[in-house]
Short mmCIF file of C-alpha atoms and ligand atoms in Angstrom, two decimals:
data_model
loop_
_atom_site.label_atom_id
_atom_site.label_comp_id
_atom_site.label_asym_id
_atom_site.label_seq_id
_atom_site.Cartn_x
_atom_site.Cartn_y
_atom_site.Cartn_z
CA MET A 1 -72.63 -10.35 -46.16
CA GLY A 2 -74.39 -7.04 -46.65
CA LYS A 3 -76.43 -5.39 -43.91
CA VAL A 4 -79.72 -6.52 -45.36
CA ALA A 5 -78.54 -10.10 -45.61
CA VAL A 6 -77.37 -10.04 -41.98
CA ALA A 7 -80.74 -8.71 -40.88
CA ALA A 8 -82.53 -11.39 -42.88
CA ALA A 9 -80.32 -14.07 -41.38
CA VAL A 10 -81.00 -12.81 -37.88
CA ILE A 11 -84.73 -12.73 -38.46
CA GLY A 12 -84.50 -16.20 -39.95
CA THR A 13 -82.69 -17.50 -36.90
CA ALA A 14 -85.17 -15.83 -34.59
CA ALA A 15 -88.01 -17.44 -36.47
CA VAL A 16 -86.41 -20.85 -36.19
CA VAL A 17 -85.80 -20.33 -32.46
CA GLY A 18 -89.40 -19.22 -32.05
CA VAL A 19 -90.76 -22.29 -33.77
CA ALA A 20 -88.40 -24.48 -31.82
CA ALA A 21 -89.60 -22.95 -28.56
CA VAL A 22 -93.19 -23.73 -29.41
CA VAL A 23 -92.27 -27.30 -30.26
CA VAL A 24 -90.23 -27.71 -27.09
CA ARG A 25 -93.08 -26.25 -25.10
CA GLN A 26 -95.55 -28.67 -26.62
CA ARG A 27 -93.24 -31.59 -26.17
CA MET A 28 -92.32 -30.67 -22.65
CA LYS A 29 -93.94 -33.71 -21.19
CA SER A 30 -94.99 -33.71 -17.60
CA SER A 31 -91.80 -35.49 -16.57
CA GLY A 32 -89.73 -32.73 -18.19
CA ARG A 33 -91.86 -30.09 -16.53
CA TRP A 34 -91.50 -31.77 -13.20
CA ALA A 35 -87.73 -31.99 -13.57
CA ARG A 36 -87.58 -28.30 -14.44
CA ALA A 37 -89.74 -27.41 -11.42
CA VAL A 38 -87.57 -29.49 -9.12
CA ALA A 39 -84.48 -27.81 -10.55
CA ILE A 40 -85.93 -24.37 -9.74
CA VAL A 41 -86.69 -25.44 -6.17
CA LYS A 42 -83.22 -26.96 -5.78
CA GLU A 43 -81.52 -23.85 -7.05
CA PHE A 44 -83.60 -21.68 -4.72
CA GLU A 45 -82.70 -23.93 -1.81
CA GLU A 46 -78.99 -23.80 -2.60
CA LYS A 47 -78.96 -20.03 -2.96
CA CYS A 48 -80.82 -19.70 0.35
CA GLY A 49 -78.34 -21.91 2.17
CA THR A 50 -77.33 -20.77 5.66
CA PRO A 51 -74.67 -23.19 6.92
CA GLU A 52 -73.36 -22.39 10.38
CA ALA A 53 -70.07 -21.00 9.07
CA LYS A 54 -71.96 -18.49 6.95
CA LEU A 55 -74.12 -17.44 9.90
CA VAL A 56 -70.99 -16.81 11.95
CA GLN A 57 -69.65 -14.59 9.15
CA ILE A 58 -72.94 -12.72 9.13
CA ALA A 59 -72.91 -12.32 12.92
CA ASP A 60 -69.34 -11.01 12.73
CA ALA A 61 -70.32 -8.59 9.98
CA MET A 62 -73.17 -7.43 12.24
CA THR A 63 -70.77 -6.69 15.11
CA VAL A 64 -68.40 -4.83 12.77
CA GLU A 65 -71.29 -2.69 11.53
CA MET A 66 -72.47 -2.09 15.10
CA HIS A 67 -69.04 -0.71 16.01
CA ALA A 68 -68.98 1.46 12.89
CA GLY A 69 -72.49 2.81 13.47
CA LEU A 70 -71.68 3.67 17.11
CA ALA A 71 -68.46 5.41 16.07
CA SER A 72 -69.98 8.08 13.85
CA GLU A 73 -73.21 9.26 12.23
CA GLY A 74 -73.49 7.61 8.86
CA GLY A 75 -70.58 5.30 9.68
CA SER A 76 -72.59 2.24 8.76
CA LYS A 77 -75.73 0.92 7.14
CA LEU A 78 -76.71 0.32 10.77
CA LYS A 79 -77.83 3.66 12.12
CA MET A 80 -77.29 2.59 15.76
CA LEU A 81 -79.56 5.41 16.90
CA ILE A 82 -79.21 6.80 20.39
CA SER A 83 -82.61 6.48 22.06
CA TYR A 84 -82.04 8.88 24.99
CA VAL A 85 -83.38 6.09 27.16
CA ASP A 86 -80.70 5.70 29.83
CA ASN A 87 -82.86 4.30 32.58
CA LEU A 88 -85.23 1.47 31.93
CA PRO A 89 -88.31 0.93 34.10
CA THR A 90 -87.65 -0.14 37.66
CA GLY A 91 -91.12 -1.28 38.61
CA GLU A 92 -91.78 1.74 40.80
CA GLU A 93 -93.66 3.70 38.15
CA GLU A 94 -97.07 4.92 39.25
CA GLY A 95 -100.12 6.58 37.73
CA VAL A 96 -102.24 6.48 34.57
CA PHE A 97 -100.35 6.73 31.29
CA TYR A 98 -101.12 6.33 27.62
CA ALA A 99 -99.36 4.88 24.65
CA LEU A 100 -99.85 5.08 20.95
CA ASP A 101 -98.23 2.38 18.86
CA LEU A 102 -97.77 3.00 15.15
CA GLY A 103 -95.47 0.74 13.24
CA GLY A 104 -97.08 -1.18 10.45
CA THR A 105 -100.41 -2.46 9.43
CA ASN A 106 -102.18 -1.80 12.69
CA PHE A 107 -101.93 0.78 15.35
CA ARG A 108 -103.01 0.67 18.93
CA VAL A 109 -103.93 3.13 21.62
CA LEU A 110 -103.46 2.02 25.20
CA ARG A 111 -104.10 3.17 28.71
CA VAL A 112 -102.11 1.66 31.53
CA GLN A 113 -102.53 2.18 35.23
CA LEU A 114 -99.33 1.53 37.13
CA GLY A 115 -99.50 0.67 40.79
CA GLY A 116 -95.97 1.45 41.93
CA LYS A 117 -93.53 -0.90 43.63
CA GLU A 118 -95.82 -3.73 44.66
CA GLY A 119 -98.77 -2.90 42.47
CA GLY A 120 -97.51 -3.66 38.97
CA ILE A 121 -99.91 -3.07 36.12
CA VAL A 122 -103.24 -2.47 37.83
CA HIS A 123 -105.25 -1.95 34.70
CA GLN A 124 -104.72 -1.88 30.99
CA GLU A 125 -107.00 -1.32 28.08
CA PHE A 126 -106.38 -0.87 24.42
CA ALA A 127 -108.11 -0.20 21.14
CA GLU A 128 -106.78 -1.24 17.78
CA ALA A 129 -107.38 -0.01 14.26
CA SER A 130 -105.81 -0.65 10.91
CA ILE A 131 -104.24 2.10 8.83
CA PRO A 132 -106.25 2.63 5.62
CA PRO A 133 -103.84 1.98 2.71
CA ALA A 134 -104.60 5.40 1.22
CA LEU A 135 -103.20 7.08 4.33
CA MET A 136 -99.92 5.18 4.01
CA CYS A 137 -99.04 7.19 0.91
CA GLY A 138 -101.00 10.39 1.53
CA THR A 139 -100.10 13.47 3.55
CA SER A 140 -98.60 13.82 6.98
CA ASP A 141 -101.62 15.72 8.32
CA ALA A 142 -104.05 13.09 7.06
CA LEU A 143 -102.16 10.27 8.77
CA PHE A 144 -101.65 12.08 12.08
CA ASP A 145 -105.24 13.39 12.13
CA TYR A 146 -106.49 9.83 11.71
CA ILE A 147 -104.37 8.65 14.64
CA ALA A 148 -105.28 11.62 16.84
CA GLU A 149 -108.95 11.04 16.10
CA LYS A 150 -108.74 7.44 17.36
CA LEU A 151 -106.98 8.63 20.48
CA ALA A 152 -109.65 11.31 20.97
CA ASN A 153 -112.37 8.64 20.82
CA PHE A 154 -110.47 6.40 23.22
CA VAL A 155 -110.08 9.18 25.77
CA ALA A 156 -113.67 10.38 25.34
CA GLU A 157 -114.98 6.93 26.26
CA GLU A 158 -112.91 6.45 29.39
CA GLU A 159 -114.29 6.25 32.88
CA GLN A 160 -114.12 9.07 35.37
CA ILE A 161 -111.55 7.25 37.54
CA PHE A 162 -108.94 7.64 34.83
CA HIS A 163 -109.37 11.37 34.53
CA GLN A 164 -106.36 13.42 35.53
CA PRO A 165 -106.59 15.86 38.45
CA PRO A 166 -107.15 19.50 37.46
CA GLY A 167 -104.09 21.19 36.03
CA LYS A 168 -102.44 17.91 35.13
CA GLN A 169 -102.12 16.82 31.53
CA ARG A 170 -102.43 13.28 30.35
CA GLU A 171 -99.07 11.88 29.27
CA LEU A 172 -98.34 9.59 26.41
CA GLY A 173 -95.53 7.40 25.15
CA PHE A 174 -95.45 7.38 21.37
CA THR A 175 -94.17 4.17 19.82
CA PHE A 176 -93.28 5.10 16.29
CA SER A 177 -91.48 2.25 14.59
CA PHE A 178 -89.68 3.89 11.71
CA PRO A 179 -86.12 5.22 11.57
CA VAL A 180 -86.06 8.40 13.63
CA MET A 181 -83.08 10.57 14.51
CA GLN A 182 -83.83 11.25 18.13
CA THR A 183 -82.86 14.63 19.60
CA SER A 184 -84.19 14.06 23.11
CA ILE A 185 -86.44 11.54 24.85
CA ASN A 186 -89.48 13.23 23.30
CA SER A 187 -88.36 14.65 19.99
CA GLY A 188 -86.96 13.19 16.82
CA THR A 189 -87.10 13.60 13.07
CA LEU A 190 -88.21 10.94 10.64
CA MET A 191 -85.33 9.83 8.44
CA ARG A 192 -87.34 7.76 5.98
CA TRP A 193 -90.43 5.62 5.84
CA THR A 194 -90.28 1.80 5.64
CA LYS A 195 -92.76 -1.11 5.57
CA GLY A 196 -94.84 0.23 2.71
CA PHE A 197 -95.35 3.76 4.05
CA SER A 198 -94.34 6.62 1.79
CA ILE A 199 -95.41 10.10 2.85
CA ASP A 200 -92.95 12.66 1.56
CA ASP A 201 -93.90 15.60 3.73
CA THR A 202 -93.21 13.78 7.01
CA VAL A 203 -89.57 13.02 6.20
CA GLY A 204 -87.29 15.44 8.04
CA GLN A 205 -90.09 16.54 10.38
CA ASP A 206 -90.21 16.06 14.14
CA VAL A 207 -92.86 13.37 14.55
CA VAL A 208 -93.69 14.49 18.08
CA VAL A 209 -94.47 17.97 16.74
CA GLU A 210 -96.61 16.41 13.99
CA LEU A 211 -98.52 14.32 16.52
CA THR A 212 -98.89 17.19 18.99
CA LYS A 213 -100.35 19.44 16.28
CA ALA A 214 -102.82 16.75 15.27
CA LEU A 215 -103.82 16.16 18.91
CA LYS A 216 -104.49 19.86 19.19
CA ARG A 217 -106.58 19.84 15.99
CA LYS A 218 -108.63 17.00 17.44
CA GLY A 219 -108.95 18.66 20.84
CA VAL A 220 -107.01 16.06 22.84
CA GLU A 221 -105.21 17.43 25.91
CA MET A 222 -102.13 15.28 26.02
CA ARG A 223 -98.38 15.68 26.37
CA VAL A 224 -96.04 13.39 24.45
CA ALA A 225 -93.54 12.46 27.17
CA ALA A 226 -91.53 9.82 25.35
CA LEU A 227 -90.84 8.93 21.75
CA VAL A 228 -89.65 5.38 21.23
CA ASN A 229 -89.96 2.64 18.68
CA ASP A 230 -91.33 -0.86 19.14
CA THR A 231 -87.95 -2.38 19.99
CA ILE A 232 -87.23 0.16 22.73
CA GLY A 233 -90.78 -0.14 24.01
CA THR A 234 -90.40 -3.92 24.06
CA LEU A 235 -87.08 -3.63 25.87
CA ALA A 236 -88.65 -1.32 28.46
CA GLY A 237 -91.75 -3.50 28.82
CA GLY A 238 -89.60 -6.61 29.07
CA ARG A 239 -87.34 -5.07 31.72
CA TYR A 240 -90.38 -4.12 33.82
CA THR A 241 -91.16 -7.79 34.32
CA HIS A 242 -87.69 -9.31 33.93
CA ASN A 243 -84.57 -7.71 35.30
CA ASP A 244 -82.27 -9.60 32.93
CA VAL A 245 -83.75 -8.24 29.69
CA SER A 246 -81.04 -6.44 27.74
CA ILE A 247 -81.95 -7.09 24.10
CA ALA A 248 -85.26 -6.74 22.28
CA VAL A 249 -86.04 -8.02 18.82
CA ILE A 250 -89.13 -7.35 16.75
CA LEU A 251 -90.20 -9.70 14.01
CA GLY A 252 -93.46 -8.48 12.57
CA THR A 253 -94.20 -6.68 9.34
CA GLY A 254 -90.61 -5.44 9.56
CA THR A 255 -87.74 -6.30 11.84
CA ASN A 256 -85.51 -4.38 14.22
CA ALA A 257 -83.49 -4.78 17.40
CA ALA A 258 -82.49 -2.65 20.38
CA TYR A 259 -80.10 -3.38 23.21
CA VAL A 260 -78.44 -1.88 26.25
CA GLU A 261 -74.97 -0.51 25.46
CA ARG A 262 -72.29 0.90 27.72
CA ALA A 263 -72.42 4.66 27.20
CA GLN A 264 -68.64 4.72 26.99
CA ALA A 265 -68.75 2.39 24.02
CA ILE A 266 -70.63 5.02 21.99
CA PRO A 267 -67.98 7.39 20.57
CA LYS A 268 -70.62 9.48 18.79
CA TRP A 269 -72.41 10.24 22.07
CA HIS A 270 -71.32 13.71 23.16
CA GLY A 271 -73.80 14.30 25.96
CA PRO A 272 -73.02 13.88 29.64
CA LEU A 273 -72.53 10.26 30.64
CA PRO A 274 -75.79 8.97 32.06
CA LYS A 275 -75.82 8.00 35.73
CA SER A 276 -76.62 4.43 34.85
CA GLY A 277 -73.61 4.35 32.52
CA GLU A 278 -75.89 2.79 29.96
CA MET A 279 -77.83 3.85 26.89
CA VAL A 280 -80.39 1.97 24.86
CA ILE A 281 -79.42 1.77 21.20
CA ASN A 282 -81.97 1.37 18.43
CA MET A 283 -80.02 -0.57 15.84
CA GLU A 284 -82.40 -0.25 12.87
CA TRP A 285 -80.99 -3.61 11.90
CA GLY A 286 -83.51 -4.07 9.11
CA ASN A 287 -81.13 -2.01 7.01
CA PHE A 288 -78.18 -4.34 7.65
CA ARG A 289 -76.55 -5.77 4.59
CA SER A 290 -73.46 -7.83 3.97
CA SER A 291 -71.89 -9.66 1.07
CA HIS A 292 -72.31 -12.81 3.17
CA LEU A 293 -76.11 -12.63 3.05
CA PRO A 294 -77.62 -15.33 0.84
CA ILE A 295 -79.48 -13.26 -1.75
CA THR A 296 -81.28 -14.86 -4.69
CA ASP A 297 -82.52 -13.42 -7.97
CA TYR A 298 -86.00 -13.38 -6.44
CA ASP A 299 -84.82 -11.19 -3.57
CA HIS A 300 -83.00 -8.94 -5.95
CA ALA A 301 -86.11 -8.43 -8.11
CA LEU A 302 -88.28 -7.90 -5.03
CA ASP A 303 -85.88 -5.23 -3.82
CA VAL A 304 -85.64 -3.45 -7.17
CA GLU A 305 -89.42 -3.30 -7.46
CA SER A 306 -89.96 -2.22 -3.84
CA LEU A 307 -90.76 1.27 -2.53
CA ASN A 308 -87.26 1.45 -1.01
CA PRO A 309 -84.81 -0.25 -3.39
CA GLY A 310 -81.39 -0.93 -1.94
CA GLU A 311 -82.63 -0.35 1.59
CA GLN A 312 -83.75 -2.67 4.39
CA ILE A 313 -82.10 -5.70 2.77
CA PHE A 314 -81.95 -7.73 6.01
CA GLU A 315 -85.62 -6.92 6.60
CA LYS A 316 -86.52 -8.08 3.11
CA LEU A 317 -84.96 -11.48 3.83
CA THR A 318 -86.38 -12.01 7.30
CA SER A 319 -89.62 -10.19 8.01
CA GLY A 320 -93.32 -10.82 7.65
CA MET A 321 -93.95 -8.26 4.96
CA TYR A 322 -91.76 -10.14 2.49
CA LEU A 323 -91.62 -13.89 3.20
CA GLY A 324 -94.88 -14.73 1.44
CA GLU A 325 -93.92 -12.52 -1.48
CA ILE A 326 -90.62 -14.35 -1.93
CA VAL A 327 -92.51 -17.65 -2.12
CA ARG A 328 -94.93 -16.15 -4.65
CA ARG A 329 -92.04 -15.12 -6.88
CA VAL A 330 -90.58 -18.63 -6.91
CA LEU A 331 -93.99 -20.14 -7.64
CA LEU A 332 -94.48 -17.67 -10.48
CA ARG A 333 -91.20 -18.68 -12.06
CA MET A 334 -92.17 -22.33 -11.73
CA ALA A 335 -95.50 -21.58 -13.39
CA GLU A 336 -93.84 -19.68 -16.23
CA GLU A 337 -90.88 -21.92 -16.88
CA ALA A 338 -92.03 -25.34 -15.77
CA PHE A 339 -95.80 -25.00 -16.30
CA PHE A 340 -96.12 -26.07 -12.70
CA PHE A 341 -99.79 -25.14 -12.56
CA GLY A 342 -100.65 -26.21 -16.11
CA ASP A 343 -100.27 -24.60 -19.52
CA GLU A 344 -101.47 -21.22 -18.34
CA VAL A 345 -99.83 -19.14 -15.68
CA PRO A 346 -102.50 -18.54 -13.02
CA PRO A 347 -103.23 -14.78 -13.35
CA LYS A 348 -103.48 -14.20 -9.59
CA LEU A 349 -99.98 -15.51 -9.14
CA LYS A 350 -98.72 -12.48 -11.01
CA ILE A 351 -100.04 -10.04 -8.40
CA PRO A 352 -97.30 -8.81 -6.07
CA PHE A 353 -97.85 -9.42 -2.35
CA ILE A 354 -101.01 -11.43 -2.94
CA LEU A 355 -99.55 -14.31 -0.92
CA ARG A 356 -99.22 -12.94 2.58
CA THR A 357 -96.99 -14.42 5.24
CA PRO A 358 -99.84 -15.60 7.52
CA GLU A 359 -101.17 -17.68 4.59
CA MET A 360 -97.67 -18.93 3.86
CA SER A 361 -97.22 -20.01 7.47
CA ALA A 362 -100.61 -21.74 7.43
CA MET A 363 -99.49 -23.74 4.39
CA HIS A 364 -96.06 -24.44 5.86
CA GLN A 365 -97.56 -25.73 9.09
CA ASP A 366 -100.34 -27.77 7.48
CA THR A 367 -100.32 -31.05 9.39
CA SER A 368 -103.15 -32.75 7.51
CA SER A 369 -102.07 -35.87 5.62
CA ASP A 370 -103.45 -34.60 2.33
CA LEU A 371 -102.28 -30.99 2.86
CA ARG A 372 -105.80 -29.66 2.86
CA VAL A 373 -104.78 -26.21 4.03
CA VAL A 374 -102.33 -25.85 1.15
CA ASP A 375 -105.05 -26.91 -1.27
CA GLU A 376 -107.48 -24.43 0.23
CA LYS A 377 -105.01 -21.52 0.25
CA LEU A 378 -103.95 -22.16 -3.35
CA LYS A 379 -107.61 -22.19 -4.32
CA ASN A 380 -108.78 -19.20 -2.32
CA ILE A 381 -105.83 -16.89 -2.80
CA LEU A 382 -104.38 -17.85 -6.16
CA GLU A 383 -107.39 -19.53 -7.79
CA ILE A 384 -105.31 -22.63 -8.44
CA SER A 385 -107.29 -25.82 -8.11
CA ASN A 386 -106.75 -29.54 -8.57
CA THR A 387 -103.15 -29.64 -7.45
CA SER A 388 -101.68 -33.04 -6.75
CA LEU A 389 -100.42 -33.91 -3.29
CA LYS A 390 -96.93 -34.06 -4.76
CA LYS A 391 -97.21 -30.45 -5.91
CA ARG A 392 -98.62 -29.30 -2.63
CA ARG A 393 -95.57 -30.83 -0.95
CA VAL A 394 -93.37 -28.72 -3.17
CA VAL A 395 -95.26 -25.60 -2.10
CA VAL A 396 -94.69 -26.52 1.55
CA GLU A 397 -91.01 -27.04 0.79
CA LEU A 398 -90.73 -23.55 -0.71
CA CYS A 399 -92.31 -22.05 2.39
CA ASN A 400 -89.88 -24.02 4.50
CA ILE A 401 -86.86 -22.79 2.55
CA ALA A 402 -87.84 -19.11 2.76
CA ALA A 403 -88.85 -19.27 6.44
CA THR A 404 -85.76 -21.24 7.46
CA ARG A 405 -83.46 -18.78 5.78
CA GLY A 406 -85.25 -15.84 7.40
CA ALA A 407 -85.24 -17.37 10.87
CA ARG A 408 -81.59 -18.42 10.68
CA LEU A 409 -80.52 -14.99 9.48
CA ALA A 410 -82.45 -13.35 12.33
CA ALA A 411 -80.67 -15.76 14.69
CA ALA A 412 -77.31 -14.73 13.22
CA GLY A 413 -78.24 -11.10 13.88
CA ILE A 414 -79.02 -11.91 17.51
CA PHE A 415 -75.74 -13.80 17.81
CA GLY A 416 -73.98 -10.69 16.48
CA VAL A 417 -75.56 -8.54 19.21
CA LEU A 418 -74.65 -11.11 21.86
CA LYS A 419 -71.07 -11.07 20.61
CA LYS A 420 -70.89 -7.28 20.58
CA THR A 421 -72.02 -7.13 24.20
CA GLY A 422 -69.87 -10.06 25.34
CA ARG A 423 -72.95 -12.07 26.17
CA ASP A 424 -72.08 -14.95 23.88
CA ILE A 425 -69.70 -16.35 26.49
CA PRO A 426 -71.07 -17.37 29.90
CA LYS A 427 -70.04 -15.12 32.75
CA GLU A 428 -68.56 -16.27 36.06
CA GLY A 429 -71.49 -15.16 38.16
CA GLY A 430 -73.93 -16.98 35.93
CA GLU A 431 -75.27 -13.77 34.41
CA LYS A 432 -78.34 -14.41 32.35
CA THR A 433 -79.50 -12.70 29.20
CA VAL A 434 -83.18 -12.49 28.45
CA ILE A 435 -84.14 -11.44 24.95
CA ALA A 436 -87.54 -9.79 24.77
CA MET A 437 -89.23 -10.82 21.54
CA ASP A 438 -92.34 -9.47 19.90
CA GLY A 439 -94.09 -9.11 16.56
CA GLY A 440 -96.73 -11.08 14.72
CA LEU A 441 -94.22 -13.17 12.82
CA TYR A 442 -92.48 -14.35 15.99
CA GLU A 443 -95.76 -14.78 17.80
CA HIS A 444 -97.70 -16.73 15.21
CA TYR A 445 -95.23 -18.48 12.93
CA THR A 446 -94.24 -21.37 15.19
CA GLU A 447 -91.85 -23.04 12.74
CA TYR A 448 -90.03 -19.76 12.25
CA ARG A 449 -89.81 -19.13 15.97
CA LYS A 450 -88.54 -22.62 16.74
CA CYS A 451 -85.96 -22.41 14.00
CA LEU A 452 -84.74 -19.02 15.23
CA GLU A 453 -84.39 -20.12 18.84
CA ASN A 454 -82.70 -23.40 17.92
CA THR A 455 -80.28 -21.60 15.64
CA VAL A 456 -79.26 -19.14 18.36
CA GLY A 457 -78.58 -22.20 20.55
CA GLU A 458 -76.57 -23.79 17.76
CA LEU A 459 -74.46 -20.65 17.30
CA ILE A 460 -73.92 -20.02 21.02
CA GLY A 461 -72.97 -23.60 21.78
CA ASP A 462 -74.23 -25.95 24.47
CA GLU A 463 -72.47 -24.52 27.55
CA SER A 464 -73.64 -20.98 26.94
CA SER A 465 -77.07 -21.53 25.55
CA SER A 466 -78.68 -22.09 28.95
CA ALA A 467 -77.74 -18.51 29.87
CA ILE A 468 -79.84 -17.13 27.02
CA THR A 469 -83.60 -17.20 27.14
CA PHE A 470 -86.32 -15.79 24.94
CA GLU A 471 -89.32 -14.08 26.40
CA HIS A 472 -92.36 -13.25 24.36
CA SER A 473 -93.15 -9.74 25.49
CA ASN A 474 -96.75 -9.62 24.38
CA ASP A 475 -97.62 -6.07 23.43
CA GLY A 476 -94.62 -5.00 25.45
CA SER A 477 -93.94 -2.16 23.07
CA GLY A 478 -97.11 -0.28 23.95
CA ILE A 479 -96.83 -0.90 27.67
CA GLY A 480 -93.13 -0.10 27.50
CA ALA A 481 -93.88 3.27 25.90
CA ALA A 482 -96.38 4.03 28.66
CA LEU A 483 -93.75 3.02 31.24
CA LEU A 484 -91.21 5.34 29.64
CA ALA A 485 -93.80 8.13 29.62
CA ALA A 486 -94.13 7.46 33.35
CA SER A 487 -90.39 7.58 33.99
CA HIS A 488 -90.15 10.80 31.94
CA SER A 489 -93.27 12.41 33.38
CA LEU A 490 -93.34 16.14 34.07
CA TYR A 491 -94.94 15.39 37.42
CA LEU A 492 -92.39 12.97 38.84
CA ASP A 493 -91.82 14.96 42.01
CA ASP A 494 -95.47 15.90 42.29
CA THR A 495 -96.58 13.96 45.38
CA SER A 496 -100.12 15.29 45.11
CA SER A 497 -100.72 13.11 42.07
CA SER A 498 -102.45 9.73 41.98
P1 ADP B 501 -96.60 -4.67 12.94
O1 ADP B 501 -95.27 -5.30 12.68
O2 ADP B 501 -97.28 -4.27 11.69
O3 ADP B 501 -96.56 -3.64 14.00
P2 ADP B 501 -97.39 -7.15 14.16
O4 ADP B 501 -96.26 -7.20 15.10
O5 ADP B 501 -98.73 -7.57 14.66
O6 ADP B 501 -97.60 -5.76 13.49
O7 ADP B 501 -96.98 -8.09 12.95
C1 ADP B 501 -97.83 -8.28 11.89
C2 ADP B 501 -97.12 -9.11 10.89
O8 ADP B 501 -96.84 -10.39 11.42
C3 ADP B 501 -97.92 -9.35 9.64
O9 ADP B 501 -97.65 -8.35 8.68
C4 ADP B 501 -97.44 -10.70 9.19
O10 ADP B 501 -96.35 -10.54 8.33
C5 ADP B 501 -96.96 -11.37 10.44
N1 ADP B 501 -97.93 -12.36 10.86
C6 ADP B 501 -99.11 -12.15 11.46
N2 ADP B 501 -99.76 -13.31 11.67
C7 ADP B 501 -98.98 -14.28 11.18
C8 ADP B 501 -99.08 -15.69 11.07
N3 ADP B 501 -100.15 -16.37 11.51
N4 ADP B 501 -98.08 -16.35 10.50
C9 ADP B 501 -97.00 -15.70 10.04
N5 ADP B 501 -96.85 -14.38 10.10
C10 ADP B 501 -97.81 -13.67 10.67
MG1 MG B 502 -95.65 -3.64 15.86
#
């Protein structure tokens, strides 16, 4: 056959296939469509499977990566960052301190008055604002000016009793929940943005310097005494109320964990050994990845199309920013390939991130007999109406699959940390481990939380599981940062204060 003939034959075949597709599409009766939809759900479920044996492999991979990350800089996908926090709050902290919590969609400014040994937290007040999306991808100065401005307003409105004595600066703990290479308790450079932020000129800069310059521009007299992230803040806040807290996990827009490590188990630490013998490690576990992780085509596509492809793989499977989006992607495929929502693909369903995790959790946890919430969410968010109860059940099932996988993987991560620190096996003296938990996902997504806690129990085993408890450390990260500002205050020996 000559070239022209081959081309003609190919075109001919293509035409036949095209016609056939149209015919198949027209003939795809509802039963065929339903079967195809069910097959897509089944496949998704299988690929998301997290049997116990797999979770143990993932936990073991986590401990291996923890060792590697502690051994050397760049030794692992897990940065295992040294926080320079070697003494957690004791409860004796005293005075008025501030915190600024930036880590995702919202940020908070706080003022905490600490009453010393018996006094506890005498007073606390906070203000919250969301970060305008434009600032998430703008310039460093624009973002930090915005934050400093809010802090300026907060301070300007405060009562006289909170004013510092003359000659004494206000002190602040800065909770900045992005990967930072810390160089002391109050300095550190941003390694990269995550969670939808992308501001080139901040990367490689000292974020305390950036904040301090902005505070100056806005006329706020304040010293940044401690730089932490939400996990370290949560660990510090948790320890203030509970002596047995040694791990903190955040499940919010993103996810991360921090824990107390023996300083001697950190080969890359070259400083003097801290008196406590301990150092808090910021794992940056959102960036964990392992060949054992159950990753589907949907996850792969989500990653490729994200702002940080190839990074934060564990976060993309477990955290609030992504769970709803994973469900949307499966629904879109069902609409395209199984005409799940009728002959047309609902246009809204094509919009990335339109289905947010709070809406997903509301659908998942819809207890009404006719799944009214699912119906309402499909209508309001995706403009899909007149779904049958049977279809709404499928939507709930998809939410369940994605949330269960996320929660069980997060549990495997926790089990990995428990193993690394020898806390997976009960100790003679009945030592307890309290895990301080925070983040909107953990707080509000009850099914997710229950699944996570049950799975940790399942992995630990019956005898040991009573030694592990979870503590919701509500807004612990902000208070924790203020506590760390207190314990790293310039005026610690200044008895004239407060
Ligand atoms: P951030 O992580 O941005 O600092 P939060 O800890 O408050 O803030 O977590 C907010 C995230 O928690 C949201 O992005 C969302 O993914 C998740 N979330 C909030 N409310 C709910 C909810 N009702 N159900 C499920 N997830 C929720
Ligand atoms: Mg947060």
